[in-house]
Tab-separated table of C-alpha atoms in Angstrom:
chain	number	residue	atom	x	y	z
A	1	UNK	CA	-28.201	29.784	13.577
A	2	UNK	CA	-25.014	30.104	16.055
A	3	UNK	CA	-22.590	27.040	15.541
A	4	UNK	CA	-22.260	24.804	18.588
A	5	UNK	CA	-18.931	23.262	18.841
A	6	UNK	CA	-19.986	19.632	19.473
A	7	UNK	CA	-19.222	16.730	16.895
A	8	UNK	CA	-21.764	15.646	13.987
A	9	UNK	CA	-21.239	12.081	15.810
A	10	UNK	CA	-21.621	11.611	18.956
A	11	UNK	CA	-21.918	8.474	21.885
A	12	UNK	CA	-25.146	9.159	23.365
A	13	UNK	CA	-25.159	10.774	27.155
A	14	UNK	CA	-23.653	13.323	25.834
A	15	UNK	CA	-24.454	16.841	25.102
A	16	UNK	CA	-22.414	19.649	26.546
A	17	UNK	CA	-20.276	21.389	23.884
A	18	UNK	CA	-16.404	20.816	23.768
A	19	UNK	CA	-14.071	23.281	25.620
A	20	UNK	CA	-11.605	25.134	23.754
A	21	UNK	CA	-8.147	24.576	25.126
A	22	UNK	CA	-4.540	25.976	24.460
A	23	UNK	CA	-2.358	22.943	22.921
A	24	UNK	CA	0.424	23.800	25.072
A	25	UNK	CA	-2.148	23.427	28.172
A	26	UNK	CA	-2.865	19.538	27.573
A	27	UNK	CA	1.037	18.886	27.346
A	28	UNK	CA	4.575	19.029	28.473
A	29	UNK	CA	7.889	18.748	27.136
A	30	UNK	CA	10.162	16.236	28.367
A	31	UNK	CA	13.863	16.354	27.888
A	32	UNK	CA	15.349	13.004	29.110
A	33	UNK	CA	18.330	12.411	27.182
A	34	UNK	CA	20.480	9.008	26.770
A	35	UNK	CA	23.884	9.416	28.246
A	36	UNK	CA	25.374	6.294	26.796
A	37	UNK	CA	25.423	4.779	23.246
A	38	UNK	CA	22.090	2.148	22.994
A	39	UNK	CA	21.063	2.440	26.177
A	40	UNK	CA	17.511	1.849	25.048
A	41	UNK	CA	15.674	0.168	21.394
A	42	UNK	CA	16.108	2.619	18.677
A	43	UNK	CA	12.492	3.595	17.616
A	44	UNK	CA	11.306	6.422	14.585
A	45	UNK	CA	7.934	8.177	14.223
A	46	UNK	CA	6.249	8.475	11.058
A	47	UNK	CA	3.122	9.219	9.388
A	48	UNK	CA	1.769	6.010	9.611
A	49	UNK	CA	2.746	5.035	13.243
A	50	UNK	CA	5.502	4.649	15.783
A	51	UNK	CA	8.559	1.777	14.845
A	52	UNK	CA	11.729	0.590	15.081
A	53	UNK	CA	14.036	2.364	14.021
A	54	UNK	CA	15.353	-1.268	11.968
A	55	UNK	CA	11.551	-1.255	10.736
A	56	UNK	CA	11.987	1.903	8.729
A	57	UNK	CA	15.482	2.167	7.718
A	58	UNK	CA	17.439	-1.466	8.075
A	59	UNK	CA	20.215	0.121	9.692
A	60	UNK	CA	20.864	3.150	12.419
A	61	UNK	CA	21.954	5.992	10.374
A	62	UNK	CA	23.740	8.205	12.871
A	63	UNK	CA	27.232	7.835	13.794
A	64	UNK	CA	26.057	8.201	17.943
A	65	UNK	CA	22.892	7.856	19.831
A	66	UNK	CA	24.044	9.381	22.925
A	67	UNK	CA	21.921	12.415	23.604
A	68	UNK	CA	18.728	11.126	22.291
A	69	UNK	CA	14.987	11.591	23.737
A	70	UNK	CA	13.873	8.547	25.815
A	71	UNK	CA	10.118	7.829	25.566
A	72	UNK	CA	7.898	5.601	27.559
A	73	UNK	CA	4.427	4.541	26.518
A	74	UNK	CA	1.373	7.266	26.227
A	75	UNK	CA	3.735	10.404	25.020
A	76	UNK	CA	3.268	12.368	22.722
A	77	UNK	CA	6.123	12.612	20.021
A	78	UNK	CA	5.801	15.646	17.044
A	79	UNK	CA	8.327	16.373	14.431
A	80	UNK	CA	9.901	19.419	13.922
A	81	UNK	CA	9.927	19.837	10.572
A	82	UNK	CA	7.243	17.188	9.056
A	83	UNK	CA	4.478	18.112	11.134
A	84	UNK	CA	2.260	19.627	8.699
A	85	UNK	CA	2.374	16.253	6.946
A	86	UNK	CA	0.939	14.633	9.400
A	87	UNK	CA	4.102	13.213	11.331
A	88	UNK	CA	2.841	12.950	14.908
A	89	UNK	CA	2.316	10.203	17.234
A	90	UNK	CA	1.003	9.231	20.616
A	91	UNK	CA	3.532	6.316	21.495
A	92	UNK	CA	0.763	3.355	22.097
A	93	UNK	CA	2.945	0.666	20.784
A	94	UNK	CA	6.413	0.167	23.038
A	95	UNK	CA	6.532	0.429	26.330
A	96	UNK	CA	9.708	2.400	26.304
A	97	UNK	CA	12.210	3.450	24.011
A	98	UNK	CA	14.894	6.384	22.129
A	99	UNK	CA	14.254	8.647	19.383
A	100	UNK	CA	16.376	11.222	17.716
A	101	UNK	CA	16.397	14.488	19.296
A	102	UNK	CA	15.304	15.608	15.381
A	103	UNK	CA	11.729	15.382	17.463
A	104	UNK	CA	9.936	17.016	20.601
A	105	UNK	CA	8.522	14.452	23.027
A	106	UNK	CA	6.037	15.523	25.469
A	107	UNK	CA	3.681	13.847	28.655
A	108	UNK	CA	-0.362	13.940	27.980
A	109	UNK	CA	-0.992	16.275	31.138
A	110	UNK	CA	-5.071	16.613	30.754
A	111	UNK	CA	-6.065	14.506	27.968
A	112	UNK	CA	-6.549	10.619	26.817
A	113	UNK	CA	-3.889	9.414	25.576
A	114	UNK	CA	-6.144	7.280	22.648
A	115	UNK	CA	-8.431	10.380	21.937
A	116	UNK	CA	-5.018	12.631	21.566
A	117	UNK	CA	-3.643	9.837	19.257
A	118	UNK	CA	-7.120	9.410	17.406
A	119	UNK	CA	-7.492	13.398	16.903
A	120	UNK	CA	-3.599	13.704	15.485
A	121	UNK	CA	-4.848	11.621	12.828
A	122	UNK	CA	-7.955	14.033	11.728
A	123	UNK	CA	-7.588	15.680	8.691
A	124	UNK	CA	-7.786	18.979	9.735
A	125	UNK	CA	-4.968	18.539	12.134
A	126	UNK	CA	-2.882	18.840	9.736
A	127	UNK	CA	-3.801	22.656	9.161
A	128	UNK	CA	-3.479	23.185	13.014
A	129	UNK	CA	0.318	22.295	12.360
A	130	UNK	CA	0.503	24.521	9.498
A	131	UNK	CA	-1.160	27.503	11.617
A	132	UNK	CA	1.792	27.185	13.458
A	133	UNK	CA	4.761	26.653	10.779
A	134	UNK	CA	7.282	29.115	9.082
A	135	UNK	CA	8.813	28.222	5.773
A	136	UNK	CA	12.015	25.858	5.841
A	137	UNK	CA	14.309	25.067	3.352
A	138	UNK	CA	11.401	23.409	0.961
A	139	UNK	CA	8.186	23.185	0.908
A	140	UNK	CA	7.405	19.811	2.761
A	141	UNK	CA	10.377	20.865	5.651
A	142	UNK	CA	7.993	23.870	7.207
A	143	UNK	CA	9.926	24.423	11.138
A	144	UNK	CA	7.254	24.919	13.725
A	145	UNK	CA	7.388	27.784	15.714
A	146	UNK	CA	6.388	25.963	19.069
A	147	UNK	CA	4.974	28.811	21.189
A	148	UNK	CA	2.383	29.923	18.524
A	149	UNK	CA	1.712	26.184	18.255
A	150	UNK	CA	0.953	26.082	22.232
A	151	UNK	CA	-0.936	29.093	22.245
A	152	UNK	CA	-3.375	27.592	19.605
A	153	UNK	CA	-7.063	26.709	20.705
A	154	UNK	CA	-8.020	22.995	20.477
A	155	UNK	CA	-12.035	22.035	21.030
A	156	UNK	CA	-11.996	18.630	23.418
A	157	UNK	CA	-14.577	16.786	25.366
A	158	UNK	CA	-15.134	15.864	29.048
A	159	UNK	CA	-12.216	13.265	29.959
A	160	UNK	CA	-15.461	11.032	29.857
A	161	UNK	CA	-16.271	11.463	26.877
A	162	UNK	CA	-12.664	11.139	25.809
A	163	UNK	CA	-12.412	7.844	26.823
A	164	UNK	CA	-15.216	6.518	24.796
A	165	UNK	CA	-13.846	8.177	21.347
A	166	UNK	CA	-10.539	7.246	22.172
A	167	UNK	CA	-11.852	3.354	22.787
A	168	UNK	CA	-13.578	3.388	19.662
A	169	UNK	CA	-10.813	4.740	17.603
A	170	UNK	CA	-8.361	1.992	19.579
A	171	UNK	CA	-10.609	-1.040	18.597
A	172	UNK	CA	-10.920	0.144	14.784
A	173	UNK	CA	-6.944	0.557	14.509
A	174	UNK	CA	-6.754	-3.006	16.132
A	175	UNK	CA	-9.531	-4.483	13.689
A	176	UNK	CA	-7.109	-2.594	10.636
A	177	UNK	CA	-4.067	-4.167	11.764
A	178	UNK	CA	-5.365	-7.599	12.592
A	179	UNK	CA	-6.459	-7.192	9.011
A	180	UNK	CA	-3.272	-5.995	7.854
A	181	UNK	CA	-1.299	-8.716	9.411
A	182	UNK	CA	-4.057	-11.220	7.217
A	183	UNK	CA	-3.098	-9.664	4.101
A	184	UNK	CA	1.073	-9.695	4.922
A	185	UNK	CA	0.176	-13.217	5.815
A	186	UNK	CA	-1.600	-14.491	2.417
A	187	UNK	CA	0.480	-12.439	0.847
A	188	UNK	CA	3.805	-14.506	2.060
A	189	UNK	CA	1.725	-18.098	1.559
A	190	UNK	CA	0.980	-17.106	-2.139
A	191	UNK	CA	4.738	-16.499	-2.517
A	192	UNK	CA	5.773	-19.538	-0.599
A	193	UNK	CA	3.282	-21.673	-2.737
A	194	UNK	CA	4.877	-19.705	-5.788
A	195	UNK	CA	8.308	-21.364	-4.828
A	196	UNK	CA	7.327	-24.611	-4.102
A	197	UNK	CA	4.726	-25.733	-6.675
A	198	UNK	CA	6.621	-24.688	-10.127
A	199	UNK	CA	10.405	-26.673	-10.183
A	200	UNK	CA	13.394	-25.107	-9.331
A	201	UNK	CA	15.531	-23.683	-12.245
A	202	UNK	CA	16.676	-26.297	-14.294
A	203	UNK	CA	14.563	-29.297	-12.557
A	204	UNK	CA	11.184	-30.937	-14.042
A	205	UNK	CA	9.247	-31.474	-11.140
A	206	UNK	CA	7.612	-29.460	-8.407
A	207	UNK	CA	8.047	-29.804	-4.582
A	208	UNK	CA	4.838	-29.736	-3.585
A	209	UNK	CA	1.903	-31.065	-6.013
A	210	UNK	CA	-1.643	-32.135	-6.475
A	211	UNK	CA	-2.084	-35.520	-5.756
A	212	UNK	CA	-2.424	-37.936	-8.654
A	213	UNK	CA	0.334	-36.264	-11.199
A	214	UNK	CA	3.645	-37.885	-11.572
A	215	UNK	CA	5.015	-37.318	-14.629
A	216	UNK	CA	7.524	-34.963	-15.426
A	217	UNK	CA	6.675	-31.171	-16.199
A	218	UNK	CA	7.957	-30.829	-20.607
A	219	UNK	CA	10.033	-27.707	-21.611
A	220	UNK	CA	7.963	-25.277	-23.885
A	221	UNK	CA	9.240	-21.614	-25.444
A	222	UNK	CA	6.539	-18.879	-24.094
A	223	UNK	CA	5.840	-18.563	-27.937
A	224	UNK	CA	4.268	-21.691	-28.208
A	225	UNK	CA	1.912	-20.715	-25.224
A	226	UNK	CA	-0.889	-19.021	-27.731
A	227	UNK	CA	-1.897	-19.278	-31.523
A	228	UNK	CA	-1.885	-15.526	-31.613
A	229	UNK	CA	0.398	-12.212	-30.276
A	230	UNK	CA	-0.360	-8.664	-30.664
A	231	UNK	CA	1.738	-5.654	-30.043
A	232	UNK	CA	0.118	-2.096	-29.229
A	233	UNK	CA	0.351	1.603	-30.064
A	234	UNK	CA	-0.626	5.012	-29.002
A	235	UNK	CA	-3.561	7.025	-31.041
A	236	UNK	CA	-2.925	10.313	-31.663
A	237	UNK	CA	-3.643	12.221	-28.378
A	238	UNK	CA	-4.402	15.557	-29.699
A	239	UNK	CA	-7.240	13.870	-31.364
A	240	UNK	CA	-9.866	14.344	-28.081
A	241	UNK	CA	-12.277	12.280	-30.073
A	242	UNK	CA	-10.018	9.031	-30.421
A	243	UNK	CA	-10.245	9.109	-26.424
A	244	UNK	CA	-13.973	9.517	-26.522
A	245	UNK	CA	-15.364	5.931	-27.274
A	246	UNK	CA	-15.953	2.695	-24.590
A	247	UNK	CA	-12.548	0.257	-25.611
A	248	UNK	CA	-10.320	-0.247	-23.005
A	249	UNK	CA	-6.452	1.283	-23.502
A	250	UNK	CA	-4.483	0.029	-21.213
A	251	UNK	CA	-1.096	1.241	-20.271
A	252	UNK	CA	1.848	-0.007	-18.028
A	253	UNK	CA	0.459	2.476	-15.034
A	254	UNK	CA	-2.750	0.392	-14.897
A	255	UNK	CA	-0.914	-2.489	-13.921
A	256	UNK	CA	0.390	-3.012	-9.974
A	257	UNK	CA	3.314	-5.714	-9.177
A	258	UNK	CA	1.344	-8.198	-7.827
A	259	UNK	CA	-2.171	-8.358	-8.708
A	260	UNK	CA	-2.323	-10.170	-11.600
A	261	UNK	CA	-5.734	-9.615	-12.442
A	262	UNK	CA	-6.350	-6.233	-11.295
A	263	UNK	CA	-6.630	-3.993	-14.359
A	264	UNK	CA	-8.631	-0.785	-13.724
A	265	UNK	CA	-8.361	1.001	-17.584
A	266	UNK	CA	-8.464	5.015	-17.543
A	267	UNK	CA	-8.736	5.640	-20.358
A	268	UNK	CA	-11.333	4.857	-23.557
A	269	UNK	CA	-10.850	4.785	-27.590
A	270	UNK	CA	-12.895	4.255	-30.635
A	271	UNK	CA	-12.876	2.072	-33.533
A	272	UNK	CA	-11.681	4.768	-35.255
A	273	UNK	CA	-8.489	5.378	-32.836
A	274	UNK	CA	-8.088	2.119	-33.649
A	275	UNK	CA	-8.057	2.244	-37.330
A	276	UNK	CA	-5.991	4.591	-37.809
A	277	UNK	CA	-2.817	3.688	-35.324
A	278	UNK	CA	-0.844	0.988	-33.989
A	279	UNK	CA	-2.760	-0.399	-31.681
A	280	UNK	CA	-4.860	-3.691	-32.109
A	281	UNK	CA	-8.059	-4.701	-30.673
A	282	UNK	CA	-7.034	-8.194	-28.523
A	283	UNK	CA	-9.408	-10.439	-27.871
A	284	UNK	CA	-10.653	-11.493	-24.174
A	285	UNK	CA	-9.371	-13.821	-22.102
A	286	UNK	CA	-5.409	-12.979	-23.824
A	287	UNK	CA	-2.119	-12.276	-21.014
A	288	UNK	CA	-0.531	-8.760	-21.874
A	289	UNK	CA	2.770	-8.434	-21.044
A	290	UNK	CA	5.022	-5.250	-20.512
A	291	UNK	CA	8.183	-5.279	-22.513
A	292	UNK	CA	8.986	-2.080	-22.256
A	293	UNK	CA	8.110	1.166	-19.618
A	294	UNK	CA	7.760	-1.082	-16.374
A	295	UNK	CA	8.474	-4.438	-17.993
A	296	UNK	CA	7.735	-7.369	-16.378
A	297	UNK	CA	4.709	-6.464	-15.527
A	298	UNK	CA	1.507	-8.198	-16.858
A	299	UNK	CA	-1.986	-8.840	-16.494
A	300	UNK	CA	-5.266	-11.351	-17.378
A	301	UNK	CA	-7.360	-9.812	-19.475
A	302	UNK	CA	-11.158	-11.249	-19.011
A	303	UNK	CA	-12.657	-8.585	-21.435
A	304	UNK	CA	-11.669	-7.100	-25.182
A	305	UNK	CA	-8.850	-4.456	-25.380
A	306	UNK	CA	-6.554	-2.324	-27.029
A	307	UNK	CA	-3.271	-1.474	-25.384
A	308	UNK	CA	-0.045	0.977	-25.876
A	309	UNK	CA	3.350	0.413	-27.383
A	310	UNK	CA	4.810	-1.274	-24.376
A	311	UNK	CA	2.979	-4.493	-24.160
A	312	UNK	CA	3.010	-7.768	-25.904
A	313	UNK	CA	-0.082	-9.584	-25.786
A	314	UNK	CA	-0.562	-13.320	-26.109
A	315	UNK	CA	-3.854	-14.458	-27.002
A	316	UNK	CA	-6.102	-17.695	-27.843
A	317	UNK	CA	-3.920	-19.648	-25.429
A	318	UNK	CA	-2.366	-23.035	-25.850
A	319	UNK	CA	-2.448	-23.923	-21.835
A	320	UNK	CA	-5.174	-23.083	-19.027
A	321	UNK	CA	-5.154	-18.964	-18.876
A	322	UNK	CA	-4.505	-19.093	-15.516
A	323	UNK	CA	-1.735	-21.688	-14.826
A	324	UNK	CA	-0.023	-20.211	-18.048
A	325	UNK	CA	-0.608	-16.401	-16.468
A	326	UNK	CA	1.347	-17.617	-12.878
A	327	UNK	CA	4.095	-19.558	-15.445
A	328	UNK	CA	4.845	-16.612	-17.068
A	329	UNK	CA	5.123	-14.108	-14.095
A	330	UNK	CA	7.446	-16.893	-12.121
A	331	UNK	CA	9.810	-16.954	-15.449
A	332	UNK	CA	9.720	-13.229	-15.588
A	333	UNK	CA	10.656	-12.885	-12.176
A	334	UNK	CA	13.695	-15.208	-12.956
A	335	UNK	CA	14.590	-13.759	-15.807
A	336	UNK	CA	14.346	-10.009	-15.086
A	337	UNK	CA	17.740	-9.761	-13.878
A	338	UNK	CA	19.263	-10.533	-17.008
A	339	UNK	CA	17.054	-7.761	-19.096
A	340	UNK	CA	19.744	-5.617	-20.223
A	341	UNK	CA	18.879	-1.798	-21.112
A	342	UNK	CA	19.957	1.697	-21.096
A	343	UNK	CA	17.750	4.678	-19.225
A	344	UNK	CA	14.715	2.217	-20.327
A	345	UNK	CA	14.678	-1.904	-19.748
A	346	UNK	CA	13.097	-3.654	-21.891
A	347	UNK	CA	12.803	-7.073	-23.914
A	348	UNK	CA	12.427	-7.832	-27.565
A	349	UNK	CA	9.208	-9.614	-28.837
A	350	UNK	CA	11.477	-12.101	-30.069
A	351	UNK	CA	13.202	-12.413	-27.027
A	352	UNK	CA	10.599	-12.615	-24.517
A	353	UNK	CA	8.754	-15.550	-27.037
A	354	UNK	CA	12.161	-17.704	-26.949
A	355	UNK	CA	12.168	-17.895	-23.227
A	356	UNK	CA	11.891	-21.243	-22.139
A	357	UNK	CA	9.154	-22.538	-19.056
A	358	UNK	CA	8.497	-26.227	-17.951
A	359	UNK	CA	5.098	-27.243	-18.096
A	360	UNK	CA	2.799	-30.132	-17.035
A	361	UNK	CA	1.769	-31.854	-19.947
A	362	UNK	CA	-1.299	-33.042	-18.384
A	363	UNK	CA	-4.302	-30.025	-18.947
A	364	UNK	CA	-5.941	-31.216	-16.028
A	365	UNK	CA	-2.497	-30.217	-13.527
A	366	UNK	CA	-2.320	-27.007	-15.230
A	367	UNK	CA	-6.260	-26.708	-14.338
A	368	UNK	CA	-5.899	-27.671	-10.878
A	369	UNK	CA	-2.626	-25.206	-10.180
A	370	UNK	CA	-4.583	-22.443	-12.111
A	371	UNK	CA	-7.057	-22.258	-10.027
A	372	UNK	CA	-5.588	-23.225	-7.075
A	373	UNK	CA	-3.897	-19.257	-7.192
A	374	UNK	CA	-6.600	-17.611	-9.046
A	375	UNK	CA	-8.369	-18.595	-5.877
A	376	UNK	CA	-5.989	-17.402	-3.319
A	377	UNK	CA	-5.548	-14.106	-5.202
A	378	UNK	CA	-9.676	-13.849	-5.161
A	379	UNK	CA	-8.959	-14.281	-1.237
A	380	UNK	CA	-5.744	-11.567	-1.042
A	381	UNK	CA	-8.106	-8.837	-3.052
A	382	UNK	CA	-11.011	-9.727	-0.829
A	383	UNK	CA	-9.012	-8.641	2.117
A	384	UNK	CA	-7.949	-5.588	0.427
A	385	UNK	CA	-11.082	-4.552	-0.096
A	386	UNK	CA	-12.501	-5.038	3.189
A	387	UNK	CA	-8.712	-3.512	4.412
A	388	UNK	CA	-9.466	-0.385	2.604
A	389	UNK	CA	-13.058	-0.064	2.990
A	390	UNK	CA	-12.013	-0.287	7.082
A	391	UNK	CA	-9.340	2.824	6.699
A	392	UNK	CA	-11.884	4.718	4.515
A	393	UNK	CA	-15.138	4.034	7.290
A	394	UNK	CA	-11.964	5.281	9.739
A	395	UNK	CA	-11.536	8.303	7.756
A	396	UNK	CA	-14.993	9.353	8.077
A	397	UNK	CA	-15.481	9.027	11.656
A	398	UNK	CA	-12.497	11.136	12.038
A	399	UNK	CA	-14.089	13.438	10.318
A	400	UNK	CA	-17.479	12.922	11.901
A	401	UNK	CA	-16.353	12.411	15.462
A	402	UNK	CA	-14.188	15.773	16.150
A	403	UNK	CA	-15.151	19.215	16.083
């Protein structure tokens, strides 16, 4: 059966196959260059998008922006060394701006400016670039060789047609980043709430706080948080069938920053592993802590567990699990500064356990603050979700919605 070059997905009305075009066909190069220092805002392309420049970096890095590209909304900016990675952009977010001269910036001529922007984000664009690239000093700085990249074929649509992809594609990027900006929002409560409902170093009483509690928070050592502790260890891994059983190992990798619950274990051991190393199996519901590899890190643990050298685990706790998980990640984050260390940080068991955190003495305060962020994390991790399921349903109309 001959291959039609039309799209597995298409808006319906339309049927014609797409025309193959030269690249260098739909665009063209513009050389505008600044001839004083900031005469426009600074702005940098990068994989994920167009910013500014203060965005990426912080700071200009040049010595002199005289001489750079000016770009207006709708062009088309490529790298000239990164563009195999995937470092090309259609400007859609500034109406005008500068860029370094490090970059080619070019006019859409015969083609949509959202459909161009949609299609530099299809996978196989990628290869398109490398069709057209010549080795460079290492492997990810490939230099295009721009007239074999303009002589290349690309398949598009009627302008029509176009349009509607390109809409599409525009209204799923603005759904992402209106639920990006959700996230970055949450995610700047939960640390503003951090602040203001544990005291301030050295004082016994919060800012903000649950009606009903007065009394002041008590000083306790982390040690007298649970009955029990457990340390961890490593079975032997050229033992394949220590890894071949259904407990959870964790290690400091399976932990991220800030999700405090989020532990995803790869790997598995037996009972045997267990017997016959270090590691102990910890009961559920107990707060591992790294000490070691990526200390500072740590994690609730809802189920049974076994975990490696570089955690210290505190189980059958003395306080509410969550309140006392929170207490201990806003005295680590204090007190991480101080962890002294060589090539690897790290924290004694005996250390760690003498660190001192103010408390409510009332159960019911620790409840109600325990919850209070176990709930607003539920809500952050919700949005991830539905942020990540919306990039991967992008991914596959990309993939579905080009030739």
């Amino acid at each position: 059966m001959e291959h039609k070059n039309i799209p597995e997905i298409r808006f319906s009305g339309f049927t014609n196959e797409w025309e193959q075009r030269k690249f260098g066909d739909l665009i063209k190069e513009k050389r505008e260059k600044t001839k004083i220092e900031n005469e426009d805002t600074l702005l940098s392309c990068a994989i994920d998008g167009m910013f500014l420049n203060s965005e990426m970096f912080g700071h200009f890095r040049g010595t002199s922006n005289v001489g750079y590209l000016k770009i207006k909304m709708n062009d088309l900016i490529l790298s000239a060394q990164n563009l195999h990675l995937g470092n090309a952009n259609v400007n859609m977010r500034f109406d005008h701006g500068i860029i370094s001269p490090a970059y080619k910036v070019y006019s859409l001529e015969k083609v949509e400016p959202n459909f161009m922007n949609a299609w530099l984000k299809v996978g196989s664009t990628k290869n398109f670039f490398e069709r057209a690239t010549t080795e460079g000093a290492s492997v990810c700085r490939k230099n295009i060789l721009w007239n074999d990249l303009y002589k290349q074929l690309l398949s598009i649509p009627s302008f029509s047609e176009q349009q509607k992809i390109g809409s599409f594609f525009k209204q799923l990027d603005n759904t992402i980043a209106l639920h990006q900006r959700k996230l970055d929002l949450l995610k700047e409560q939960k640390k503003g709430f951090l602040q203001k409902m544990f005291p301030k170093n050295s004082e016994t009483v919060p800012e903000l706080r649950f009606s009903g509690f007065t009394n002041e928070w008590e000083e306790r050592k982390l040690g007298e948080f649970s009955q029990d502790t457990f340390g961890g260890g490593t079975p032997k891994t050229s033992i394949k069938e220590y890894w071949s059983g259904q407990i959870p190992w964790i290690q400091s990798s399976d932990l991220t920053k800030n999700d405090l619950y989020g532990v995803l274990p790869k790997k598995y051991i037996t009972e045997t592993a267990i017997r016959n190393s270090a590691t102990k199996l910890i009961p559920a519901k107990s707060i591992a802590i790294v000490t070691r590899v990526g200390v500072g890190k740590l994690a609730f643990m809802p189920y049974e567990f076994t975990s490696s050298q570089d955690f210290l685990s505190l189980s059958n706790l003395q306080v509410d699990y969550n309140f006392g998980l929170y207490a201990i990640y806003k005295m680590l984050q204090r007190e991480l500064n101080n962890i002294q260390g060589t090539s690897i940080k790290g924290i004694t068991k005996s250390d760690l356990l003498d660190k001192e955190l103010v408390i409510p003495t009332n159960v019911e305060e620790q409840q109600k603050i325990g919850s209070f962020f176990k709930q607003l994390n539920d809500t952050i991790a919700l949005h991830q979700r539905k942020l990540d399921l919306l990039k991967e349903q992008k991914k596959g109309f990309l993939q579905k919605m080009f030739v």
